[in-house]
Amino acid sequence: MKRFIILLLLSAFLSATDEVRAADAAGNDSLGGRPARIEKGHFLPMKRRIDREINKIKSVYKGEVMIGLTASYGTIKADDTEMMLILDDINLKGSMATIKPFVGYAYRDNNVVGLRFGYENIDGELGNIALDLGEQNDLSFSMDGMSMSSSSYSWSIFHRSYMGLDQKGRIGFFAEWELMARTGTMTFSYMNGDEKKYSHSRNTGFKLNFNPGMAVYIFPNVCTTVSFGLGGLYYNRIDQSDETGEHTGRRTKSGLRLKFNIADINIGMVVHLWNKKKN
């Protein structure tokens, strides 16, 4: 009896194998009866891939035009230095402001490409700073009368991918890649005895940044965004000159920098035009 069952199973297996080989020889898919169009080294066709439904919840609809503005502002101040053990008598103050208008187009649901223009201004002044390592080390000095001002302009193209969190698409995350070109000038001044000296520099750079963030719709076509920079690839070149305009030096720097930058947090407002959403 056992031999009969084993022979029966073996016969069924061989019969199924012959059918699969015959289907493959005829150029058909043995599972679904469809023509086998998959060749070695090719990806599966889109219609046969697994749909993980990442774009099921839509925050941005194909055909929309986005007009937005992001801005940031921060100050630096050190009036109280009682907890500093080495540095004392610090008189430091400064500010940094950025503004970045942009326009984007949704070429498909939850995917946007766009252009961005940016302006950044930094001002800082160090009225006084003193270093005292104690009498045993016999090292102390003080500096004063230093100031720095910088302004720069940037142009960039970006791509955003959105992922909605609720069924109505009112809250969502986005991941943004930005390719940016930047140019600007910086002036540094300091006291040399009773005479004030100046140093000028022109900065040129390119960056590939990753900027994730969150979008919250306060109205059907208006949303607020919060994004922050995590860095990326960069290249910078600085050309320095003295107060007479004579070139005094140049330095370049490039690399990969991935870290959270607290100075690169941007709050923005976005208006969606030509909304294709019907339901």
Backbone as CSV, one residue per row, in Angstrom:
resi,resn,N_x,N_y,N_z,CA_x,CA_y,CA_z,C_x,C_y,C_z
1,MET,0.832,-1.210,0.000,0.000,0.000,0.000,0.864,1.257,0.000
2,LYS,1.921,1.242,0.880,2.806,2.401,0.943,3.510,2.614,-0.387
3,ARG,3.940,1.482,-1.012,4.610,1.621,-2.306,3.672,2.223,-3.343
4,PHE,2.402,1.841,-3.290,1.445,2.370,-4.256,1.267,3.881,-4.081
5,ILE,1.189,4.365,-2.830,1.022,5.797,-2.570,2.240,6.572,-3.039
6,ILE,3.447,6.014,-2.770,4.678,6.704,-3.182,4.759,6.803,-4.694
7,LEU,4.424,5.714,-5.395,4.443,5.731,-6.865,3.431,6.720,-7.410
8,LEU,2.261,6.825,-6.758,1.230,7.756,-7.220,1.691,9.214,-7.079
9,LEU,2.317,9.554,-5.920,2.813,10.903,-5.714,3.932,11.237,-6.697
10,LEU,4.826,10.279,-6.930,5.929,10.508,-7.869,5.406,10.729,-9.275
11,SER,4.382,9.996,-9.663,3.797,10.151,-10.993,3.152,11.531,-11.145
12,ALA,2.451,11.999,-10.089,1.823,13.323,-10.152,2.868,14.419,-10.255
13,PHE,3.976,14.294,-9.502,5.040,15.301,-9.536,5.684,15.376,-10.924
14,LEU,5.968,14.211,-11.523,6.566,14.206,-12.857,5.619,14.794,-13.893
15,SER,4.322,14.536,-13.740,3.344,15.091,-14.680,3.292,16.613,-14.589
16,ALA,3.329,17.155,-13.335,3.309,18.604,-13.162,4.570,19.235,-13.724
17,THR,5.697,18.574,-13.543,6.961,19.102,-14.092,6.930,19.162,-15.596
18,ASP,6.360,18.148,-16.250,6.254,18.157,-17.714,5.361,19.294,-18.192
19,GLU,4.278,19.606,-17.449,3.393,20.697,-17.845,4.099,22.038,-17.742
20,VAL,4.901,22.249,-16.687,5.629,23.495,-16.534,6.624,23.676,-17.658
21,ARG,7.339,22.598,-17.995,8.318,22.691,-19.083,7.632,22.980,-20.404
22,ALA,6.479,22.395,-20.622,5.758,22.638,-21.875,5.287,24.079,-21.956
23,ALA,4.825,24.625,-20.820,4.367,26.014,-20.817,5.517,26.964,-21.072
24,ASP,6.683,26.704,-20.470,7.849,27.543,-20.696,8.313,27.468,-22.131
25,ALA,8.249,26.296,-22.702,8.660,26.158,-24.102,7.732,26.909,-25.025
26,ALA,6.456,27.014,-24.672,5.485,27.736,-25.499,5.539,29.230,-25.284
27,GLY,6.382,29.704,-24.313,6.523,31.145,-24.071,5.441,31.709,-23.193
28,ASN,4.802,30.866,-22.358,3.732,31.330,-21.496,4.163,31.270,-20.046
29,ASP,3.518,32.098,-19.229,3.702,32.088,-17.778,2.945,30.900,-17.214
30,SER,3.677,29.974,-16.556,3.048,28.757,-16.061,2.086,29.008,-14.926
31,LEU,2.157,30.184,-14.306,1.265,30.465,-13.188,-0.015,31.134,-13.630
32,GLY,0.059,32.027,-14.577,-1.139,32.782,-14.921,-1.568,32.633,-16.359
33,GLY,-0.821,31.864,-17.170,-1.192,31.711,-18.554,-0.853,32.902,-19.408
34,ARG,-0.120,33.916,-18.871,0.229,35.106,-19.638,1.572,34.889,-20.314
35,PRO,1.826,35.608,-21.399,3.130,35.496,-22.049,4.233,35.895,-21.086
36,ALA,5.303,35.119,-21.045,6.421,35.399,-20.148,7.336,36.425,-20.807
37,ARG,7.273,37.679,-20.384,8.047,38.767,-20.972,9.256,39.149,-20.131
38,ILE,9.498,38.435,-19.037,10.599,38.774,-18.147,11.873,38.140,-18.677
39,GLU,12.874,38.920,-18.887,14.164,38.442,-19.332,15.155,38.563,-18.197
40,LYS,16.200,37.797,-18.283,17.219,37.794,-17.246,17.868,39.172,-17.155
41,GLY,17.968,39.687,-15.893,18.616,40.979,-15.679,17.668,42.156,-15.725
42,HIS,16.358,41.927,-15.944,15.391,43.015,-16.012,14.524,43.021,-14.765
43,PHE,14.015,44.203,-14.431,13.110,44.338,-13.302,11.716,43.862,-13.694
44,LEU,10.925,43.551,-12.679,9.539,43.196,-12.938,8.786,44.389,-13.507
45,PRO,7.834,44.149,-14.413,7.012,45.271,-14.899,6.275,45.937,-13.748
46,MET,5.965,47.226,-13.928,5.311,47.992,-12.868,4.017,47.327,-12.404
47,LYS,3.230,46.777,-13.323,1.936,46.212,-12.949,2.059,44.936,-12.140
48,ARG,3.263,44.313,-12.131,3.445,43.077,-11.390,4.255,43.274,-10.120
49,ARG,4.675,44.515,-9.821,5.398,44.772,-8.583,4.429,44.889,-7.406
50,ILE,4.975,44.728,-6.209,4.155,44.844,-5.000,3.884,46.315,-4.726
51,ASP,2.632,46.681,-4.587,2.244,48.052,-4.258,2.135,48.168,-2.748
52,ARG,3.073,48.890,-2.140,3.067,49.053,-0.696,2.166,50.210,-0.246
53,GLU,1.487,50.853,-1.199,0.489,51.891,-0.920,1.062,53.059,-0.124
54,ILE,2.328,53.412,-0.417,2.944,54.554,0.249,2.242,55.843,-0.158
55,ASN,1.794,55.916,-1.412,1.142,57.123,-1.913,-0.388,57.038,-1.845
56,LYS,-0.914,56.114,-1.052,-2.371,55.982,-0.971,-2.991,57.238,-0.388
57,ILE,-2.365,57.821,0.649,-2.847,59.068,1.244,-2.144,60.222,0.543
58,LYS,-2.908,61.089,-0.083,-2.331,62.154,-0.912,-2.340,63.479,-0.169
59,SER,-1.161,64.092,-0.102,-1.037,65.445,0.449,-0.966,66.490,-0.652
60,VAL,-0.399,66.118,-1.781,-0.265,67.000,-2.943,-0.776,66.240,-4.153
61,TYR,-1.557,66.921,-4.987,-2.183,66.280,-6.133,-1.511,66.714,-7.434
62,LYS,-1.469,65.785,-8.352,-0.847,66.052,-9.651,-1.480,67.271,-10.317
63,GLY,-0.626,68.171,-10.838,-1.092,69.364,-11.515,-1.106,70.610,-10.662
64,GLU,-0.885,70.484,-9.360,-0.894,71.656,-8.493,0.380,72.485,-8.666
65,VAL,0.236,73.774,-8.525,1.364,74.710,-8.476,1.464,75.237,-7.049
66,MET,2.672,75.209,-6.505,2.904,75.643,-5.132,3.734,76.921,-5.131
67,ILE,3.301,77.888,-4.348,4.065,79.115,-4.117,4.266,79.238,-2.617
68,GLY,5.518,79.354,-2.202,5.772,79.356,-0.774,6.917,80.250,-0.363
69,LEU,7.076,80.368,0.941,8.123,81.192,1.520,8.544,80.569,2.841
70,THR,9.860,80.378,3.022,10.397,79.937,4.308,11.326,81.009,4.838
71,ALA,11.392,81.118,6.149,12.219,82.152,6.771,12.718,81.647,8.114
72,SER,13.829,82.207,8.550,14.372,81.889,9.873,15.104,83.112,10.403
73,TYR,15.137,83.212,11.736,15.834,84.325,12.375,16.336,83.870,13.739
74,GLY,17.574,84.221,14.053,18.151,83.849,15.332,19.114,84.912,15.815
75,THR,19.303,84.968,17.122,20.218,85.934,17.725,21.227,85.218,18.608
76,ILE,22.379,85.842,18.753,23.437,85.354,19.636,23.779,86.476,20.597
77,LYS,23.767,86.137,21.898,24.046,87.161,22.888,24.686,86.511,24.113
78,ALA,25.674,87.171,24.680,26.360,86.645,25.860,26.611,87.790,26.831
79,ASP,25.586,88.146,27.597,25.724,89.191,28.607,26.138,88.627,29.965
80,ASP,25.744,87.397,30.234,26.021,86.798,31.548,26.997,85.649,31.370
81,THR,28.203,85.770,31.903,29.221,84.733,31.776,29.719,84.280,33.139
82,GLU,28.851,84.277,34.134,29.262,83.908,35.486,29.661,82.437,35.588
83,MET,29.125,81.593,34.685,29.440,80.184,34.763,30.671,79.820,33.948
84,MET,31.241,80.763,33.224,32.446,80.500,32.443,33.659,80.575,33.360
85,LEU,34.508,79.540,33.312,35.669,79.481,34.198,36.913,80.090,33.567
86,ILE,36.993,80.073,32.238,38.197,80.549,31.559,37.939,81.867,30.860
87,LEU,36.857,81.921,30.050,36.530,83.144,29.329,35.729,84.058,30.239
88,ASP,36.018,85.340,30.166,35.326,86.293,31.029,35.159,87.608,30.285
89,ASP,34.272,88.430,30.786,34.024,89.762,30.227,33.691,89.694,28.738
90,ILE,32.832,88.762,28.377,32.464,88.616,26.970,31.343,89.591,26.636
91,ASN,31.535,90.331,25.572,30.504,91.218,25.057,30.257,90.833,23.607
92,LEU,29.388,89.859,23.430,29.137,89.285,22.113,27.667,89.410,21.782
93,LYS,27.388,89.830,20.571,26.014,89.864,20.089,26.020,89.706,18.573
94,GLY,24.984,89.091,18.073,24.887,88.872,16.638,23.507,88.389,16.244
95,SER,23.252,88.340,14.974,21.960,87.900,14.454,22.157,87.248,13.097
96,MET,21.240,86.352,12.770,21.255,85.681,11.476,19.824,85.574,10.968
97,ALA,19.586,85.994,9.732,18.248,85.967,9.145,18.328,85.411,7.736
98,THR,17.377,84.579,7.379,17.299,84.025,6.025,15.860,84.131,5.527
99,ILE,15.704,84.294,4.229,14.392,84.301,3.588,14.528,83.580,2.252
100,LYS,13.580,82.667,1.972,13.694,81.816,0.794,12.325,81.633,0.127
101,PRO,11.982,82.425,-0.858,10.772,82.170,-1.643,11.015,81.052,-2.661
102,PHE,9.948,80.323,-3.007,10.103,79.227,-3.963,8.794,78.983,-4.698
103,VAL,8.899,78.258,-5.797,7.748,77.836,-6.580,7.971,76.381,-6.978
104,GLY,6.895,75.591,-6.953,7.011,74.175,-7.282,5.837,73.688,-8.096
105,TYR,6.008,72.533,-8.745,4.966,71.924,-9.571,4.889,70.437,-9.250
106,ALA,3.691,69.933,-9.000,3.470,68.518,-8.714,3.318,67.768,-10.033
107,TYR,4.371,67.080,-10.436,4.315,66.344,-11.701,3.554,65.029,-11.560
108,ARG,3.373,64.579,-10.323,2.476,63.476,-10.012,2.109,63.578,-8.535
109,ASP,1.153,62.756,-8.102,0.698,62.835,-6.718,1.861,62.658,-5.746
110,ASN,1.921,63.589,-4.757,2.908,63.532,-3.669,4.352,63.724,-4.130
111,ASN,4.567,64.229,-5.331,5.922,64.475,-5.826,5.978,65.846,-6.476
112,VAL,6.936,66.671,-6.024,7.021,68.067,-6.453,8.463,68.390,-6.838
113,VAL,8.623,69.127,-7.941,9.909,69.710,-8.309,9.735,71.225,-8.314
114,GLY,10.817,71.950,-7.995,10.676,73.396,-7.928,11.989,74.134,-7.933
115,LEU,11.864,75.466,-7.901,12.996,76.382,-7.877,12.907,77.248,-6.632
116,ARG,14.060,77.576,-6.061,14.086,78.374,-4.834,15.188,79.433,-4.922
117,PHE,14.863,80.622,-4.418,15.843,81.704,-4.293,16.014,82.017,-2.808
118,GLY,17.231,82.313,-2.389,17.469,82.566,-0.976,18.376,83.756,-0.734
119,TYR,18.129,84.422,0.381,18.996,85.517,0.835,19.281,85.310,2.314
120,GLU,20.542,85.476,2.700,20.959,85.289,4.085,21.833,86.458,4.522
121,ASN,21.597,86.932,5.740,22.393,88.025,6.297,22.822,87.659,7.713
122,ILE,24.111,87.838,8.002,24.674,87.547,9.316,25.456,88.767,9.784
123,ASP,25.201,89.189,10.996,25.930,90.296,11.619,26.367,89.858,13.005
124,GLY,27.614,90.136,13.344,28.123,89.792,14.660,29.139,90.812,15.132
125,GLU,29.157,91.030,16.423,30.091,91.990,17.002,30.626,91.442,18.317
126,LEU,31.933,91.450,18.451,32.601,91.021,19.675,33.260,92.237,20.296
127,GLY,32.566,92.847,21.250,33.090,94.063,21.861,34.290,93.808,22.736
128,ASN,34.284,92.674,23.460,35.412,92.380,24.340,35.366,90.907,24.727
129,ILE,36.536,90.306,24.886,36.660,88.949,25.394,38.011,88.831,26.087
130,ALA,38.029,88.177,27.226,39.263,88.029,27.998,39.483,86.567,28.327
131,LEU,40.745,86.124,28.288,41.147,84.766,28.621,42.150,84.836,29.757
132,ASP,41.863,84.123,30.842,42.741,84.123,32.006,42.869,82.694,32.518
133,LEU,44.069,82.081,32.358,44.329,80.720,32.807,44.967,80.671,34.185
134,GLY,45.033,81.797,34.875,45.562,81.818,36.233,47.021,82.227,36.290
135,GLU,47.458,82.581,37.489,48.837,83.042,37.668,49.849,81.934,37.441
136,GLN,49.502,80.688,37.762,50.451,79.593,37.602,50.789,79.342,36.141
137,ASN,49.813,79.503,35.247,50.057,79.284,33.816,50.639,80.512,33.125
138,ASP,50.503,81.648,33.758,51.059,82.884,33.212,50.618,83.114,31.773
139,LEU,49.323,82.975,31.530,48.797,83.185,30.182,47.458,83.895,30.300
140,SER,47.396,85.059,29.730,46.150,85.817,29.703,46.221,86.831,28.575
141,PHE,45.079,87.093,27.959,45.015,88.111,26.923,43.569,88.572,26.783
142,SER,43.386,89.640,26.067,42.042,90.159,25.815,41.991,90.715,24.399
143,MET,40.804,90.642,23.801,40.582,91.168,22.448,39.322,92.016,22.476
144,ASP,39.291,93.006,21.599,38.087,93.820,21.514,38.016,94.445,20.124
145,GLY,36.866,95.036,19.859,36.677,95.781,18.616,36.591,94.935,17.370
146,MET,36.129,93.680,17.468,35.985,92.826,16.283,34.520,92.772,15.854
147,SER,34.315,92.760,14.560,32.956,92.655,14.023,32.994,91.926,12.688
148,MET,31.868,91.346,12.340,31.759,90.582,11.097,30.367,90.771,10.518
149,SER,30.305,90.974,9.221,29.018,91.058,8.521,29.121,90.263,7.230
150,SER,28.050,89.554,6.911,28.053,88.686,5.737,26.678,88.701,5.095
151,SER,26.645,88.673,3.793,25.395,88.544,3.040,25.649,87.620,1.857
152,SER,24.668,86.790,1.545,24.837,85.825,0.455,23.505,85.578,-0.235
153,TYR,23.601,85.142,-1.486,22.444,84.800,-2.311,22.607,83.365,-2.789
154,SER,21.489,82.681,-2.940,21.531,81.295,-3.384,20.401,81.018,-4.374
155,TRP,20.669,80.054,-5.254,19.690,79.580,-6.233,19.730,78.064,-6.188
156,SER,18.573,77.432,-6.207,18.558,75.977,-6.079,17.349,75.373,-6.784
157,ILE,17.485,74.102,-7.113,16.375,73.279,-7.578,16.161,72.187,-6.530
158,PHE,14.906,71.790,-6.337,14.627,70.811,-5.291,13.569,69.822,-5.741
159,HIS,13.539,68.699,-5.029,12.520,67.674,-5.245,11.986,67.243,-3.889
160,ARG,10.651,67.258,-3.761,10.007,66.853,-2.524,9.127,65.636,-2.754
161,SER,9.209,64.684,-1.825,8.323,63.523,-1.811,7.507,63.564,-0.524
162,TYR,6.183,63.604,-0.653,5.296,63.716,0.502,4.749,62.349,0.903
163,MET,4.423,62.211,2.174,3.765,61.017,2.701,2.723,61.467,3.710
164,GLY,1.457,61.269,3.365,0.376,61.696,4.242,0.225,60.790,5.457
165,LEU,-0.252,61.367,6.565,-0.423,60.615,7.808,-1.881,60.341,8.145
166,ASP,-2.808,61.190,7.660,-4.217,60.946,7.925,-4.954,60.785,6.602
167,GLN,-6.152,60.240,6.670,-6.896,59.902,5.462,-7.236,61.118,4.611
168,LYS,-7.378,62.284,5.212,-7.696,63.493,4.451,-6.450,64.246,3.986
169,GLY,-5.281,63.770,4.324,-4.053,64.397,3.864,-3.749,65.739,4.482
170,ARG,-4.259,66.000,5.672,-4.046,67.304,6.297,-2.681,67.407,6.987
171,ILE,-2.100,66.275,7.357,-0.796,66.253,8.018,0.093,65.256,7.285
172,GLY,1.317,65.644,7.025,2.218,64.743,6.329,3.674,65.130,6.500
173,PHE,4.518,64.168,6.213,5.951,64.404,6.199,6.423,64.562,4.753
174,PHE,7.561,65.207,4.579,8.168,65.262,3.249,9.685,65.130,3.380
175,ALA,10.266,64.564,2.355,11.723,64.456,2.247,12.150,65.273,1.034
176,GLU,13.095,66.172,1.232,13.494,67.097,0.165,14.984,66.982,-0.113
177,TRP,15.317,66.868,-1.392,16.692,66.967,-1.865,16.853,68.290,-2.599
178,GLU,17.939,68.994,-2.303,18.148,70.332,-2.855,19.568,70.449,-3.405
179,LEU,19.664,70.898,-4.664,20.957,71.195,-5.284,21.079,72.708,-5.377
180,MET,22.064,73.273,-4.670,22.123,74.719,-4.482,23.469,75.279,-4.898
181,ALA,23.437,76.466,-5.526,24.625,77.277,-5.802,24.514,78.558,-4.984
182,ARG,25.654,78.988,-4.425,25.620,80.106,-3.492,26.816,81.020,-3.694
183,THR,26.584,82.329,-3.559,27.661,83.303,-3.634,27.380,84.434,-2.653
184,GLY,28.436,85.024,-2.116,28.244,86.095,-1.144,29.558,86.744,-0.754
185,THR,29.475,87.752,0.097,30.649,88.487,0.565,30.616,88.560,2.086
186,MET,31.806,88.718,2.665,31.929,88.862,4.109,33.002,89.893,4.422
187,THR,32.751,90.724,5.410,33.706,91.737,5.856,34.009,91.512,7.333
188,PHE,35.309,91.458,7.651,35.759,91.261,9.025,36.646,92.433,9.417
189,SER,36.370,93.005,10.574,37.156,94.149,11.047,37.672,93.875,12.454
190,TYR,38.823,94.463,12.780,39.426,94.284,14.102,40.325,95.483,14.392
191,MET,40.632,95.659,15.656,41.479,96.764,16.091,42.937,96.317,16.144
192,ASN,43.799,97.091,15.518,45.242,96.880,15.564,45.862,98.115,16.216
193,GLY,45.978,98.059,17.550,46.380,99.254,18.273,45.247,100.252,18.292
194,ASP,45.527,101.431,17.788,44.490,102.452,17.680,43.893,102.506,16.274
195,GLU,44.324,101.606,15.406,43.873,101.610,14.009,42.971,100.404,13.755
196,LYS,41.909,100.637,13.003,40.981,99.563,12.677,41.327,98.980,11.314
197,LYS,41.472,97.657,11.266,41.824,96.963,10.041,40.606,96.217,9.506
198,TYR,40.608,96.018,8.182,39.503,95.332,7.521,40.034,94.201,6.647
199,SER,39.228,93.145,6.548,39.521,92.037,5.646,38.237,91.651,4.936
200,HIS,38.310,91.467,3.630,37.135,91.140,2.818,37.320,89.760,2.182
201,SER,36.228,89.090,1.966,36.272,87.784,1.296,35.015,87.585,0.465
202,ARG,35.199,86.862,-0.626,34.076,86.481,-1.484,33.948,84.962,-1.438
203,ASN,32.736,84.499,-1.162,32.487,83.073,-0.983,31.662,82.526,-2.141
204,THR,32.061,81.376,-2.633,31.330,80.657,-3.682,31.215,79.204,-3.271
205,GLY,30.036,78.646,-3.415,29.862,77.266,-2.986,28.731,76.551,-3.685
206,PHE,28.780,75.226,-3.596,27.741,74.349,-4.136,27.408,73.312,-3.065
207,LYS,26.127,72.964,-2.962,25.695,72.018,-1.947,24.621,71.090,-2.498
208,LEU,24.641,69.863,-2.007,23.552,68.913,-2.212,23.019,68.568,-0.831
209,ASN,21.865,69.123,-0.482,21.338,69.043,0.878,20.153,68.099,0.961
210,PHE,19.977,67.533,2.160,18.787,66.740,2.486,18.030,67.472,3.583
211,ASN,16.768,67.848,3.287,15.987,68.678,4.203,14.627,68.026,4.477
212,PRO,14.495,67.185,5.484,13.179,66.633,5.820,12.335,67.642,6.582
213,GLY,11.029,67.400,6.604,10.153,68.327,7.305,8.736,67.801,7.429
214,MET,7.857,68.653,7.945,6.441,68.318,8.144,5.570,69.428,7.579
215,ALA,4.444,69.037,6.984,3.469,69.985,6.436,2.127,69.773,7.127
216,VAL,1.513,70.872,7.571,0.195,70.828,8.225,-0.720,71.811,7.503
217,TYR,-1.843,71.307,6.979,-2.784,72.147,6.237,-3.739,72.829,7.212
218,ILE,-3.646,74.159,7.271,-4.564,74.927,8.107,-5.820,75.313,7.328
219,PHE,-5.749,75.324,5.988,-6.877,75.502,5.083,-6.700,74.493,3.956
220,PRO,-7.737,74.231,3.170,-7.604,73.228,2.107,-6.440,73.488,1.154
221,ASN,-6.124,74.750,0.863,-5.065,75.069,-0.087,-3.898,75.814,0.543
222,VAL,-3.854,75.873,1.857,-2.772,76.589,2.542,-2.213,75.689,3.645
223,CYS,-0.894,75.586,3.686,-0.277,74.774,4.727,0.954,75.477,5.286
224,THR,1.287,75.123,6.513,2.519,75.588,7.137,3.519,74.431,7.141
225,THR,4.781,74.756,7.037,5.824,73.739,7.000,6.924,74.074,7.997
226,VAL,7.534,73.044,8.505,8.733,73.153,9.342,9.743,72.155,8.800
227,SER,10.918,72.639,8.442,11.958,71.773,7.895,13.290,72.106,8.544
228,PHE,14.188,71.156,8.498,15.516,71.367,9.055,16.546,70.651,8.183
229,GLY,17.737,71.203,8.150,18.786,70.667,7.301,19.616,69.611,8.005
230,LEU,19.881,68.523,7.292,20.749,67.469,7.813,22.092,67.429,7.094
231,GLY,22.357,68.427,6.236,23.643,68.494,5.551,23.680,67.632,4.305
232,GLY,24.880,67.406,3.799,25.087,66.639,2.579,26.449,66.940,1.994
233,LEU,26.558,66.829,0.679,27.809,67.138,-0.009,27.954,68.648,-0.171
234,TYR,29.190,69.148,-0.071,29.391,70.583,-0.204,30.772,70.874,-0.789
235,TYR,30.874,72.052,-1.416,32.143,72.581,-1.913,32.129,74.086,-1.696
236,ASN,33.166,74.620,-1.058,33.269,76.048,-0.777,34.627,76.577,-1.236
237,ARG,34.605,77.790,-1.777,35.842,78.488,-2.135,35.767,79.910,-1.597
238,ILE,36.823,80.336,-0.905,36.873,81.671,-0.294,38.089,82.407,-0.842
239,ASP,37.844,83.579,-1.451,38.914,84.454,-1.936,38.987,85.659,-1.019
240,GLN,40.158,85.886,-0.414,40.340,86.966,0.547,41.124,88.117,-0.053
241,SER,40.811,89.322,0.409,41.513,90.532,-0.019,41.576,91.505,1.159
242,ASP,42.528,92.415,1.113,42.659,93.390,2.189,41.790,94.603,1.911
243,GLU,41.952,95.640,2.757,41.091,96.816,2.631,41.349,97.608,1.370
244,THR,42.495,97.396,0.716,42.788,98.084,-0.541,42.278,97.318,-1.751
245,GLY,41.772,96.100,-1.536,41.279,95.280,-2.635,42.306,94.333,-3.193
246,GLU,43.506,94.295,-2.636,44.546,93.400,-3.132,44.285,91.973,-2.650
247,HIS,44.394,91.030,-3.568,44.138,89.628,-3.252,45.216,89.103,-2.310
248,THR,44.795,88.504,-1.188,45.755,88.024,-0.189,45.755,86.511,-0.016
249,GLY,44.767,85.812,-0.513,44.773,84.359,-0.360,43.484,83.720,-0.819
250,ARG,43.540,82.392,-0.910,42.374,81.607,-1.325,42.431,80.257,-0.627
251,ARG,41.276,79.766,-0.249,41.216,78.416,0.302,39.919,77.745,-0.147
252,THR,39.980,76.453,-0.296,38.825,75.658,-0.726,38.619,74.515,0.260
253,LYS,37.383,74.086,0.324,37.043,72.981,1.206,35.852,72.234,0.633
254,SER,35.902,70.914,0.710,34.801,70.090,0.214,34.700,68.842,1.075
255,GLY,33.566,68.203,1.036,33.387,66.991,1.815,31.936,66.623,1.984
256,LEU,31.707,65.690,2.878,30.361,65.214,3.212,30.108,65.515,4.679
257,ARG,29.046,66.264,4.938,28.701,66.640,6.302,27.244,66.280,6.552
258,LEU,27.024,65.334,7.467,25.679,64.900,7.815,25.490,65.092,9.315
259,LYS,24.770,66.129,9.687,24.480,66.388,11.090,23.323,67.370,11.180
260,PHE,22.652,67.341,12.313,21.547,68.265,12.547,22.106,69.657,12.809
261,ASN,21.608,70.641,12.059,22.066,72.021,12.187,20.946,72.851,12.790
262,ILE,21.136,73.279,14.052,20.089,74.044,14.726,19.879,75.410,14.082
263,ALA,20.902,75.896,13.344,20.773,77.187,12.672,20.057,77.065,11.331
264,ASP,19.708,75.837,10.917,19.059,75.627,9.628,17.657,75.059,9.829
265,ILE,16.902,75.665,10.737,15.498,75.319,10.933,14.644,76.400,10.271
266,ASN,13.770,75.993,9.358,12.991,76.948,8.576,11.498,76.717,8.780
267,ILE,10.784,77.804,9.014,9.326,77.789,9.127,8.756,78.492,7.904
268,GLY,7.806,77.847,7.239,7.307,78.405,5.992,5.807,78.331,5.847
269,MET,5.329,79.000,4.820,3.911,79.021,4.440,3.836,78.716,2.948
270,VAL,2.920,77.801,2.584,2.791,77.358,1.196,1.338,77.483,0.764
271,VAL,1.134,78.037,-0.427,-0.195,78.151,-1.027,-0.237,77.262,-2.267
272,HIS,-1.259,76.399,-2.365,-1.425,75.487,-3.498,-2.432,76.089,-4.476
273,LEU,-2.023,76.196,-5.734,-2.880,76.714,-6.793,-3.268,75.583,-7.744
274,TRP,-4.366,75.794,-8.442,-4.857,74.844,-9.437,-5.037,73.471,-8.812
275,ASN,-5.764,73.423,-7.723,-5.959,72.182,-6.993,-6.813,71.221,-7.809
276,LYS,-6.291,70.036,-8.070,-7.016,69.044,-8.862,-7.873,68.122,-7.999
277,LYS,-7.838,68.330,-6.683,-8.604,67.467,-5.799,-10.108,67.712,-5.996
278,LYS,-10.846,66.647,-6.203,-12.286,66.756,-6.432,-13.099,66.141,-5.294
279,ASN,-12.520,65.164,-4.622,-13.278,64.493,-3.572,-12.708,64.829,-2.204
